[in-house]
Every structure is written in C-alpha cells, then in structure tokens.
Amino acid sequence: MSIVKKFFNNTRKPEGKLGRIMVNGMNSGGHTALAEWGFGFLNTDKSFIALDCGCGGGANVKRLLDKCDKAYGIDYSPVSVEKSKEVNAEAIKSGRCEIHQCDVRSLPFENDSFDLVTAFETVYFWQEIDKAFAEIFRVLKNGGTFAITNESTGTDKTSVKFSQIIDGMNLYTPEKLEELLENAGFRNIEIHTDSQKPWTNVTAEK
C-alpha cells in the first residue's frame, strides 16, 4: 500500500502515528467549517443528552457539550477514542461526558437514551449502514433527532476520487440517505445543501 493510500485510509479508521496526525488535523481546523455549518441546522437545548457517532478527535463532542447537558462519543478507532478523551477530559471528570470504543452497529446504550445523535463526515465508512441506522433509531428518544453532515453530495468529483483511494468508503446522495432513514423508521426528514460547496446535511426525527 502506498504511503498516500495508507494516510487517507486513516480517515476511515485512524491507526498508529498516521492516525494521530489525522485526528489532530481534524481537530485543528480540517472539519471546523463543515461542523459549524452542520450545527446551524440543529435545534439543541441545555437539557439534551447527545451522542456523536464516529467522534474522531472529539471536537464535535466538545461542541455538543457547549449546547447540551451531557454528550457521549463513540468511535471504533482506539486512536480516536484516546484523542477524544484527551480533548474532553474536564467534562469526563465532571461526569458530563463519556467516550466509548465500539461499532455503531452495536451501541452500548439503553433504548431511548438520547435527544440528539450526530454523525459528521463518517457515514461513508459505516458497514451495514442499515443496521447502524436501526441502532441509532433504537437509542434515540421519541421525538429525538438524528443529524448527518457530509462534505459530499455523493457525486462530487473530489469525493468520488477519494472513494477510489480509501478502502470501504461508500458515497451516498442526499436522496439515498433519505431512503435509508425512512427504511429505518425515521420521519420528518429534511435535506440541506450549500450553494457553493458539495456539502449535505440531513436531519431526521424518530
């Protein structure tokens, strides 16, 4: 595997030294503009308990903690979990945050646990996405929101190029995400796009 392919495969599952470089880059600004854009479509409340799936370096967990009473993060990468715990150490110590290493297809939470679940730049890498969406539906409270934010429409040239480099990367159009969400039982699905960039935000309600 070439060093370029090996590096970009760390967007899927950060590992080792290259993985630590990747999550540090995400936290230091690589995804900041997209995250702020995605957060603009969310209705949050200080009473909320939130979950960020595929939390990477933990920056979006930290953003959720600014808006919610408690925030959890999950990731299947040990490197990401370690960095997320470091970034949110104070909130973890105070009991407002928990970070878990797990697969989104098997979440370690009770039914109806969360008011809000987010997924930033991560659903491309979820295996058996239908099972993952079913798990998110399970852990959401009735009336809760699932929000997906991607730096891709599923057809833009940049993402298509990266999907040919990164193993296991699957692109989704907003319409395909809507279909998958409906199949999982979600309703009141809204699609948001950016007029200048191939960004997509999809929100859905349980």
Short mmCIF file of C-alpha atoms in Angstrom, two decimals:
data_model
loop_
_atom_site.label_atom_id
_atom_site.label_comp_id
_atom_site.label_asym_id
_atom_site.label_seq_id
_atom_site.Cartn_x
_atom_site.Cartn_y
_atom_site.Cartn_z
CA MET A 1 0.00 0.00 0.00
CA SER A 2 1.39 3.42 -0.96
CA ILE A 3 2.01 6.00 1.76
CA VAL A 4 -0.68 8.24 0.22
CA LYS A 5 -3.30 5.46 0.28
CA LYS A 6 -2.22 4.45 3.78
CA PHE A 7 -2.56 8.04 5.02
CA PHE A 8 -6.01 8.60 3.56
CA ASN A 9 -7.23 5.24 4.82
CA ASN A 10 -6.78 6.79 8.25
CA THR A 11 -9.84 8.94 7.58
CA ARG A 12 -11.80 5.70 7.85
CA LYS A 13 -10.09 4.28 10.92
CA PRO A 14 -7.18 6.26 12.39
CA GLU A 15 -4.34 3.96 13.43
CA GLY A 16 -0.81 4.47 14.70
CA LYS A 17 1.28 7.56 14.00
CA LEU A 18 -0.52 8.48 10.78
CA GLY A 19 -3.85 8.12 12.56
CA ARG A 20 -2.77 10.50 15.31
CA ILE A 21 -1.69 13.02 12.68
CA MET A 22 -5.10 12.63 11.01
CA VAL A 23 -7.21 13.21 14.14
CA ASN A 24 -5.04 16.16 15.16
CA GLY A 25 -5.61 17.67 11.73
CA MET A 26 -9.37 17.17 12.03
CA ASN A 27 -9.41 18.92 15.39
CA SER A 28 -7.14 21.78 14.38
CA GLY A 29 -9.45 23.01 11.66
CA GLY A 30 -9.81 20.36 8.98
CA HIS A 31 -13.54 19.92 9.63
CA THR A 32 -14.33 23.11 11.57
CA ALA A 33 -16.19 24.99 8.83
CA LEU A 34 -18.27 21.95 7.91
CA ALA A 35 -19.09 21.23 11.56
CA GLU A 36 -20.21 24.80 12.21
CA TRP A 37 -22.36 24.70 9.07
CA GLY A 38 -23.94 21.40 10.17
CA PHE A 39 -24.59 22.63 13.69
CA GLY A 40 -26.54 25.51 12.18
CA PHE A 41 -29.37 23.11 11.30
CA LEU A 42 -29.68 21.64 14.80
CA ASN A 43 -32.15 22.63 17.47
CA THR A 44 -30.46 21.98 20.80
CA ASP A 45 -31.39 22.53 24.42
CA LYS A 46 -29.30 22.64 27.59
CA SER A 47 -31.32 19.71 28.92
CA PHE A 48 -30.37 17.46 25.99
CA ILE A 49 -28.26 14.32 26.18
CA ALA A 50 -26.41 13.93 22.89
CA LEU A 51 -24.32 11.31 21.13
CA ASP A 52 -21.72 11.86 18.41
CA CYS A 53 -21.12 8.73 16.33
CA GLY A 54 -17.72 8.40 14.72
CA CYS A 55 -16.44 11.12 17.04
CA GLY A 56 -12.89 11.18 15.64
CA GLY A 57 -10.75 13.56 17.65
CA GLY A 58 -13.63 14.66 19.89
CA ALA A 59 -14.03 18.24 18.63
CA ASN A 60 -17.74 17.82 17.91
CA VAL A 61 -18.34 16.18 21.28
CA LYS A 62 -16.84 19.33 22.77
CA ARG A 63 -19.17 21.47 20.65
CA LEU A 64 -22.14 19.43 21.84
CA LEU A 65 -21.09 19.98 25.45
CA ASP A 66 -21.39 23.73 24.86
CA LYS A 67 -25.02 23.23 23.89
CA CYS A 68 -26.20 20.17 25.85
CA ASP A 69 -26.23 18.92 29.42
CA LYS A 70 -24.26 15.79 28.60
CA ALA A 71 -22.54 14.42 25.50
CA TYR A 72 -21.25 10.99 24.59
CA GLY A 73 -18.93 9.99 21.78
CA ILE A 74 -18.30 6.64 20.14
CA ASP A 75 -15.66 5.52 17.66
CA TYR A 76 -14.20 2.18 16.66
CA SER A 77 -10.68 3.57 16.41
CA PRO A 78 -8.59 3.35 19.62
CA VAL A 79 -6.58 6.38 18.40
CA SER A 80 -9.76 8.44 18.03
CA VAL A 81 -11.10 7.36 21.41
CA GLU A 82 -7.81 8.27 23.09
CA LYS A 83 -7.79 11.74 21.48
CA SER A 84 -11.48 12.34 22.23
CA LYS A 85 -10.91 11.52 25.88
CA GLU A 86 -7.97 13.91 25.99
CA VAL A 87 -9.92 16.76 24.36
CA ASN A 88 -12.90 16.29 26.69
CA ALA A 89 -11.01 15.30 29.84
CA GLU A 90 -12.52 18.01 32.02
CA ALA A 91 -16.10 17.13 31.06
CA ILE A 92 -15.38 13.43 31.56
CA LYS A 93 -14.02 14.14 35.02
CA SER A 94 -17.14 16.14 35.93
CA GLY A 95 -19.45 13.38 34.68
CA ARG A 96 -20.84 15.32 31.70
CA CYS A 97 -19.11 13.24 29.02
CA GLU A 98 -18.34 9.64 28.17
CA ILE A 99 -16.32 8.29 25.24
CA HIS A 100 -16.72 4.63 24.20
CA GLN A 101 -14.86 2.44 21.75
CA CYS A 102 -17.46 0.46 19.82
CA ASP A 103 -19.07 -0.18 16.45
CA VAL A 104 -22.10 1.92 15.51
CA ARG A 105 -23.91 -1.32 14.63
CA SER A 106 -23.83 -2.33 18.30
CA LEU A 107 -24.18 0.66 20.62
CA PRO A 108 -23.70 0.10 24.38
CA PHE A 109 -26.70 2.21 25.38
CA GLU A 110 -30.25 1.58 26.50
CA ASN A 111 -33.25 2.23 24.28
CA ASP A 112 -34.48 5.84 24.20
CA SER A 113 -31.29 7.30 25.70
CA PHE A 114 -30.60 10.38 23.58
CA ASP A 115 -32.33 13.56 22.47
CA LEU A 116 -29.84 14.08 19.63
CA VAL A 117 -27.46 11.89 17.66
CA THR A 118 -24.95 13.40 15.23
CA ALA A 119 -22.66 11.96 12.57
CA PHE A 120 -20.11 14.26 10.95
CA GLU A 121 -18.07 13.04 7.97
CA THR A 122 -18.43 9.42 8.99
CA VAL A 123 -21.38 7.54 7.47
CA TYR A 124 -19.29 6.83 4.36
CA PHE A 125 -17.33 4.33 6.42
CA TRP A 126 -20.16 2.55 8.23
CA GLN A 127 -20.50 -1.09 7.27
CA GLU A 128 -24.08 -2.38 7.02
CA ILE A 129 -25.42 1.14 7.24
CA ASP A 130 -28.98 -0.14 7.54
CA LYS A 131 -28.06 -1.87 10.82
CA ALA A 132 -26.26 1.26 12.01
CA PHE A 133 -29.30 3.44 11.33
CA ALA A 134 -31.52 0.93 13.13
CA GLU A 135 -29.26 1.13 16.19
CA ILE A 136 -29.39 4.92 16.18
CA PHE A 137 -33.16 4.79 15.90
CA ARG A 138 -33.22 2.44 18.90
CA VAL A 139 -31.15 4.68 21.20
CA LEU A 140 -32.96 7.90 20.25
CA LYS A 141 -35.85 9.10 22.35
CA ASN A 142 -39.21 9.54 20.66
CA GLY A 143 -39.09 12.95 19.03
CA GLY A 144 -35.29 12.90 19.03
CA THR A 145 -33.20 13.99 16.05
CA PHE A 146 -30.52 12.23 14.03
CA ALA A 147 -28.34 14.63 12.02
CA ILE A 148 -25.88 13.62 9.31
CA THR A 149 -23.39 16.14 7.93
CA ASN A 150 -21.20 15.19 4.96
CA GLU A 151 -18.66 17.10 2.92
CA SER A 152 -20.11 15.40 -0.14
CA THR A 153 -23.25 15.16 -2.24
CA GLY A 154 -22.24 11.61 -3.13
CA THR A 155 -21.48 12.57 -6.72
CA ASP A 156 -18.94 15.40 -6.46
CA LYS A 157 -15.61 14.73 -8.17
CA THR A 158 -13.45 15.09 -5.06
CA SER A 159 -15.40 12.52 -3.07
CA VAL A 160 -15.57 10.11 -5.99
CA LYS A 161 -11.78 10.36 -6.25
CA PHE A 162 -11.29 9.64 -2.55
CA SER A 163 -13.75 6.74 -2.63
CA GLN A 164 -11.38 5.08 -5.10
CA ILE A 165 -8.43 5.56 -2.72
CA ILE A 166 -9.99 4.78 0.66
CA ASP A 167 -10.92 1.17 1.30
CA GLY A 168 -14.54 0.60 2.30
CA MET A 169 -15.72 4.15 1.54
CA ASN A 170 -19.30 4.34 0.26
CA LEU A 171 -20.80 7.53 -1.09
CA TYR A 172 -24.45 8.45 -0.52
CA THR A 173 -26.57 11.06 -2.24
CA PRO A 174 -28.98 13.01 -0.02
CA GLU A 175 -31.82 11.09 -1.64
CA LYS A 176 -30.22 7.74 -0.80
CA LEU A 177 -29.73 8.81 2.81
CA GLU A 178 -33.38 9.83 2.93
CA GLU A 179 -34.40 6.40 1.65
CA LEU A 180 -32.20 4.60 4.20
CA LEU A 181 -33.54 6.75 7.03
CA GLU A 182 -37.15 6.13 6.01
CA ASN A 183 -36.47 2.39 5.91
CA ALA A 184 -35.12 2.60 9.48
CA GLY A 185 -38.34 4.27 10.65
CA PHE A 186 -37.35 7.93 10.72
CA ARG A 187 -39.79 10.69 9.73
CA ASN A 188 -39.80 14.45 9.09
CA ILE A 189 -36.61 14.12 7.06
CA GLU A 190 -35.08 17.39 5.85
CA ILE A 191 -32.23 17.81 3.36
CA HIS A 192 -29.99 20.87 3.38
CA THR A 193 -27.27 21.69 0.86
CA ASP A 194 -24.81 24.52 0.33
CA SER A 195 -24.98 26.64 -2.80
CA GLN A 196 -21.20 26.97 -3.10
CA LYS A 197 -19.86 23.64 -1.81
CA PRO A 198 -20.91 19.99 -2.14
CA TRP A 199 -21.98 19.84 1.50
CA THR A 200 -25.00 17.88 2.69
CA ASN A 201 -26.92 17.90 5.96
CA VAL A 202 -29.81 15.54 6.56
CA THR A 203 -31.90 15.67 9.72
CA ALA A 204 -34.48 13.06 10.67
CA GLU A 205 -36.83 12.57 13.62
CA LYS A 206 -37.78 9.42 15.49
#
